[in-house]
XYZ file of C-alpha atoms in Angstrom:
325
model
C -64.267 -54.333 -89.169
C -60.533 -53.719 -90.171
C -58.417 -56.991 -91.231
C -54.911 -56.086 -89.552
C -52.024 -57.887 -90.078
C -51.228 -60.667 -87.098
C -47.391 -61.601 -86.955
C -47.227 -65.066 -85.617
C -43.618 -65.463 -83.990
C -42.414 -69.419 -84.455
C -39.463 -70.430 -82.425
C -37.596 -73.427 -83.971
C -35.180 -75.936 -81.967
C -34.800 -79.252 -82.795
C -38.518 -80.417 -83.446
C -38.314 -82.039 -86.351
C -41.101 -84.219 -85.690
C -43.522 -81.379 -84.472
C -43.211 -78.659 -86.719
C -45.247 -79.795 -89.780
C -48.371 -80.517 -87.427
C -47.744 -76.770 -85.744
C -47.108 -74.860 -89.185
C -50.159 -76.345 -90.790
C -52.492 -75.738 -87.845
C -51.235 -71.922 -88.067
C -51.771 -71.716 -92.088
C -55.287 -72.849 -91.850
C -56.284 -70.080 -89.426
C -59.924 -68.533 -89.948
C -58.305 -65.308 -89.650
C -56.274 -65.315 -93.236
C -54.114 -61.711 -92.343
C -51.518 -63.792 -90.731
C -47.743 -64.048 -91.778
C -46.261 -66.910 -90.100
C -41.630 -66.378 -89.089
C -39.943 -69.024 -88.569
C -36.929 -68.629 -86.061
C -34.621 -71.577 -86.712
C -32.534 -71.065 -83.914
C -29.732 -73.096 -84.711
C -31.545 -76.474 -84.567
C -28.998 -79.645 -84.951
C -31.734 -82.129 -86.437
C -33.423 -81.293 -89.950
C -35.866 -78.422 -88.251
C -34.067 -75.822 -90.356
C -34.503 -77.658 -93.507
C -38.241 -78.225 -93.061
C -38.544 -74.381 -92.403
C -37.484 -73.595 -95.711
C -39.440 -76.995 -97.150
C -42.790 -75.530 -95.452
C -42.045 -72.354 -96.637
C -42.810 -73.228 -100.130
C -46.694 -74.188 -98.756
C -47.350 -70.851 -98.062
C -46.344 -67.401 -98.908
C -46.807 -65.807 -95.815
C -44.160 -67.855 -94.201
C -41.011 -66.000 -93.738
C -38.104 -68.174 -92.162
C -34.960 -66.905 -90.691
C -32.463 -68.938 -89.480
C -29.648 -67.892 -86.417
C -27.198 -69.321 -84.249
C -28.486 -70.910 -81.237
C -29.806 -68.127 -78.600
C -32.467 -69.586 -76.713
C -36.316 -69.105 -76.544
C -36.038 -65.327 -75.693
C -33.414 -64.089 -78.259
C -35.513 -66.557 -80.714
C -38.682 -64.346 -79.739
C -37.331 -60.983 -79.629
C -35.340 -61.763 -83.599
C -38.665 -62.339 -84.641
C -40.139 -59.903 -83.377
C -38.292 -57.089 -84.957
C -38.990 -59.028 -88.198
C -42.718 -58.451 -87.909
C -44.661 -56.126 -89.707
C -47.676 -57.041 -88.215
C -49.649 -54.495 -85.720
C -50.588 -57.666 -84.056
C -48.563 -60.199 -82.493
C -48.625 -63.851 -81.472
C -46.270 -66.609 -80.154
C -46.617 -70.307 -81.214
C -43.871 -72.665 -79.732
C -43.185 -74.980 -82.276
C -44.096 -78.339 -81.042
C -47.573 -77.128 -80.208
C -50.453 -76.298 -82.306
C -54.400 -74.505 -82.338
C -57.347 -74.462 -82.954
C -58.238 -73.110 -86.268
C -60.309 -70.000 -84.922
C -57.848 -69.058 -81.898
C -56.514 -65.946 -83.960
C -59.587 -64.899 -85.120
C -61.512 -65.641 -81.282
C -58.579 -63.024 -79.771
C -58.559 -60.823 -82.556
C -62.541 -60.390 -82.306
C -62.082 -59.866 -78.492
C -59.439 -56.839 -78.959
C -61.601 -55.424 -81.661
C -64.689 -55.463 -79.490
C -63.204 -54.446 -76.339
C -60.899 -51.886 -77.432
C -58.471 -54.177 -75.864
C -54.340 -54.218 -75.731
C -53.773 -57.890 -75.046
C -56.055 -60.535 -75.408
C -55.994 -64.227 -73.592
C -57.603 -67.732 -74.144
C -57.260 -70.789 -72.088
C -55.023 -73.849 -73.294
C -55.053 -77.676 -73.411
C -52.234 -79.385 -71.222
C -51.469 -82.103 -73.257
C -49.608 -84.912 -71.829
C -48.234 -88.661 -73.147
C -51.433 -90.393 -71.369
C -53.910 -87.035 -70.696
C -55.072 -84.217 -71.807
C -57.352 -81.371 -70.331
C -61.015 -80.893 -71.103
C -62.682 -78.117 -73.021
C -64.310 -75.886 -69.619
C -67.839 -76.515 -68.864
C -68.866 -72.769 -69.459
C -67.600 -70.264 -71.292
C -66.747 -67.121 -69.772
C -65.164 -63.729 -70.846
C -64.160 -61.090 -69.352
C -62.625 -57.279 -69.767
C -60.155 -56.070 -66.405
C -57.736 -53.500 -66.451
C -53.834 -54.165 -65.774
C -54.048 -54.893 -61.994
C -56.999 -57.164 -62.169
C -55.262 -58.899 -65.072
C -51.831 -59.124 -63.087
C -53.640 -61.047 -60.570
C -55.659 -63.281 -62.830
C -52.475 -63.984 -64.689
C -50.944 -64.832 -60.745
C -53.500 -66.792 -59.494
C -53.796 -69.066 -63.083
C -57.203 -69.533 -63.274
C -58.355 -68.382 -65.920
C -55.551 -68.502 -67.888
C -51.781 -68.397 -67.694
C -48.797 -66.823 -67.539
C -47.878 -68.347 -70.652
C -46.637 -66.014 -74.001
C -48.586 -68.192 -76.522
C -52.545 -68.645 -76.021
C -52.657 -64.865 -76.429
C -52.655 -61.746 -79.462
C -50.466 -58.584 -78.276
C -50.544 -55.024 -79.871
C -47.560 -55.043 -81.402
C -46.229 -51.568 -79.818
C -46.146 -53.090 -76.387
C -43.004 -54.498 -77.072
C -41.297 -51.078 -78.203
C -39.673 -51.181 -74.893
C -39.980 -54.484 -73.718
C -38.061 -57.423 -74.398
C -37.880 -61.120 -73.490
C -34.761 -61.872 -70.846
C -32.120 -63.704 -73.106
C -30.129 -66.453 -71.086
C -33.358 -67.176 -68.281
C -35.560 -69.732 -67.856
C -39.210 -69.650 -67.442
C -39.054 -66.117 -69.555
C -42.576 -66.041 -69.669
C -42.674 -65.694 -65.365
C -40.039 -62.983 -65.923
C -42.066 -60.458 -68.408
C -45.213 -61.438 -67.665
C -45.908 -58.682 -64.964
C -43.959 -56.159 -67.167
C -45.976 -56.817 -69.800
C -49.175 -56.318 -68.559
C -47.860 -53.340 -67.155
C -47.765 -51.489 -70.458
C -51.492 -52.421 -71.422
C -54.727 -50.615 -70.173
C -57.525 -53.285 -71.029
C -57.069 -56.690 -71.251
C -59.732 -59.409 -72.685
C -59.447 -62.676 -71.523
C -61.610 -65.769 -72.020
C -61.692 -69.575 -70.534
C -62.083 -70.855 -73.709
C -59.491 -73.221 -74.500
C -57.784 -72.974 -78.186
C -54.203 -73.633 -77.477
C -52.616 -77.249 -77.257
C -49.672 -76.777 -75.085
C -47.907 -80.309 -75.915
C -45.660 -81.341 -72.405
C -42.745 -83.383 -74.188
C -40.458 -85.665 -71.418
C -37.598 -83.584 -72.818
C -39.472 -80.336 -72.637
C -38.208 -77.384 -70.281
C -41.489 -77.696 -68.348
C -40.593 -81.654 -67.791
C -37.169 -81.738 -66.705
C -34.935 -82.793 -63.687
C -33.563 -79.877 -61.581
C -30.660 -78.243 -62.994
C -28.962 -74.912 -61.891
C -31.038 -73.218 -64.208
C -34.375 -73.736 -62.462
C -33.377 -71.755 -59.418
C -34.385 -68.649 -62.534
C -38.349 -69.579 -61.468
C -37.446 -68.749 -57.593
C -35.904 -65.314 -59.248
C -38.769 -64.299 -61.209
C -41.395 -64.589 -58.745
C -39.364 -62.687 -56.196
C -38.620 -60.037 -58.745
C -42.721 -60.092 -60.028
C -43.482 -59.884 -55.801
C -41.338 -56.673 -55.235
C -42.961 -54.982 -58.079
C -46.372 -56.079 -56.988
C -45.660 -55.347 -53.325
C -44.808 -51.386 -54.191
C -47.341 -50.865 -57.029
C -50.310 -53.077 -56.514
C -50.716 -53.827 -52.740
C -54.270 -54.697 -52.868
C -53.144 -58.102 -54.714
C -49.520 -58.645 -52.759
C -51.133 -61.836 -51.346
C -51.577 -63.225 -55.062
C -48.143 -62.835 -55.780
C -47.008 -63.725 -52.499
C -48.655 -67.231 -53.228
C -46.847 -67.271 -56.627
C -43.382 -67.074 -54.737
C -44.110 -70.157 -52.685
C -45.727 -72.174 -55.126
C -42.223 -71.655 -57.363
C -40.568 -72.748 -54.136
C -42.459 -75.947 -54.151
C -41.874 -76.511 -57.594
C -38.004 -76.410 -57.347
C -38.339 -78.232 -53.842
C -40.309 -81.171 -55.852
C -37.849 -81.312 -58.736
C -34.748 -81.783 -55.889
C -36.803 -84.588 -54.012
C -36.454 -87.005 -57.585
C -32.741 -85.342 -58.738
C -29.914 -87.486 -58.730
C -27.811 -84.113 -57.153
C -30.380 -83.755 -54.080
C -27.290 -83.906 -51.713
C -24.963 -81.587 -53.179
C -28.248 -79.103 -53.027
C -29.571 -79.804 -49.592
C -28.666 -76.078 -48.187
C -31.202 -75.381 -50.968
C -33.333 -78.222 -49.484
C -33.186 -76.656 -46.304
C -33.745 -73.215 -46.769
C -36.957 -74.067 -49.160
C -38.578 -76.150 -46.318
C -37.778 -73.321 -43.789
C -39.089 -70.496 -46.308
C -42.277 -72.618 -46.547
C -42.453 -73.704 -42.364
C -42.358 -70.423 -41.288
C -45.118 -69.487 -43.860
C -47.202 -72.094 -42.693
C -50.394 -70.080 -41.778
C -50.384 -68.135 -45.288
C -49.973 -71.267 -46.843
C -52.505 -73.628 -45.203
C -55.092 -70.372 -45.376
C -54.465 -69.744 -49.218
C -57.712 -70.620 -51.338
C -55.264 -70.833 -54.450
C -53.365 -73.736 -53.107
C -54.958 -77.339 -53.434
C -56.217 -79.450 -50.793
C -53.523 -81.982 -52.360
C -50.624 -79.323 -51.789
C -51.741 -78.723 -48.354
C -51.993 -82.653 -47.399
C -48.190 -82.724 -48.999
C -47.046 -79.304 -47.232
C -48.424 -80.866 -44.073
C -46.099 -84.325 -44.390
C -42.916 -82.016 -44.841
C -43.597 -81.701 -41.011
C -43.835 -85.099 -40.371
C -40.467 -85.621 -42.288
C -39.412 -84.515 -45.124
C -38.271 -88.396 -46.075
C -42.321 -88.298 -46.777
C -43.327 -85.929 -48.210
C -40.097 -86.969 -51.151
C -42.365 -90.184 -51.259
C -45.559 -88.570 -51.463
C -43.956 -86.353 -54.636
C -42.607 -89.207 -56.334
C -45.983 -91.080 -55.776
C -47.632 -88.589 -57.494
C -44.930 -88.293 -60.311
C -45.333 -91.697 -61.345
C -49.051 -91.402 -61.478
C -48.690 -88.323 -63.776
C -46.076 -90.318 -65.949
């Protein structure tokens, strides 16, 4: 079997105390064809100066540093630095197991595949997921893997538990300035590929800091989730209509999400036309909703108290919050 190059794309911001424990877990891959870019982008703290320190570790690290750009521009620099036919994406305050590159590799290899996917770890301050119960794998073409990737599963819509074919981003791009970039290419993406592999297996620690994007308060910014899903509906709506009611689901799970964040931000009031149009976007989808297999018996009880009043179901939310925190 051939021993291609893997580019591993490293986005760095301000994670000083994350980095090492990412880097390392990257340079003691099973799968040795690696090199390993580091995208300072513009970090304030010492990130950029531990790039270049870790850089002397290794010689297949490569680091690059930029002015501040964001995730996306971050990810797209480094990718047209990579000379890899392979590519990966490790956010820098994660880290993997040492056989994740080699696990996807083997699965592209053996499958003829374009992409493939592994589960991850959510890792939070007091919990962490557990390693599944049974392994399972899987090959599916782009429309079965579009609503996999929708219904989150088996794994996620997520750019880093997986290992691209580099030449599926010769016309594809991350969107610069958005949040939640992943939810906007993710569709896309899978559009350009004709296999995809995709097992359970979990080998990617996705570490939720409190100041993390995926841990904030609402800001402006957030209503990008509400735009990507709508955007990642119309395309599935005129190309794949046999799966419209995956990523119709997707749509109103993102409005719950940005409905949750409002019921605990201290601007609630200055967004309640927001408020209001969420609930009635969700009301007068009741029967989807409540009929949905891919929404929880927890998110229905919740949905339900929004009819009682929505005073609740904002108590309910932040209930559950602090139990999380």
């Amino acid at each position: 079997m051939s021993n291609e190059l893997i580019s591993i794309i490293v986005p760095v911001y301000n994670v000083e105390q994350y980095l090492e424990k990412c880097v390392d877990s990257i340079i003691n891959q099973t799968y040795t064809n690696i090199e390993i870019i580091l995208v300072d982008d513009g970090s304030t703290d010492s990130s950029g100066f531990l790039c270049d320190s870790l850089a002397k570790k290794d010689p297949r690290i490569s680091v690059y540093h930029k002015e501040n750009g964001g995730l996306s521009s971050a990810r797209n620099f480094g990718i047209e630095k990579a000379h890899g036919a392979y590519l990966g994406f490790i956010d820098s305050d994660d880290y993997i197991d040492p056989d994740m590159y080699e696990t996807l590799y083997n699965l592209i290899k053996k499958d003829n595949s374009d992409v493939a996917m592994c589960g991850l770890y959510n890792i939070y301050a007091n919990n962490r997921d557990k390693q599944v119960d049974r392994i399972d794998t899987l090959l599916v073409d782009k429309e079965e893997a579009i609503k996999i990737v929708l219904d989150g599963k088996l794994t996620t819509i997520s750019a880093v538990n997986k290992l691209y074919k580099k030449d599926i981003f010769n016309n594809l791009k991350y969107d610069v300035g958005k949040f939640y970039e992943d939810a906007f290419i993710i569709v896309r993406l899978l559009e350009q590929c004709n296999k995809i592999s995709i097992t359970n297996e979990r080998k990617y620690y996705y570490y939720h800091r409190s100041s993390s994007i995926t841990t904030q308060r609402f800001t402006k910014k957030q209503l990008d989730m509400l735009e990507a899903w709508s955007v990642n509906f119309n395309i599935v709506k005129e190309r794949y209509p046999k799966i419209i009611d995956s990523a119709k689901r997707r749509v109103f799970w993102a409005y719950f999400y940005v409905l949750d964040l409002l019921c605990f931000s201290d601007d609630r009031e200055k967004y309640s036309d927001l408020v209001k149009k969420l609930i009635a976007e969700l009301k007068n989808n009741s029967c989807f909703i409540l009929m949905s297999p891919n929404f929880t018996i927890k998110r229905k009880a919740l949905f339900i108290s929004l009819f009682i009043s929505e005073e609740l179901y904002k108590k309910l939310i932040l209930k559950l919050k602090n139990r999380v925190n």
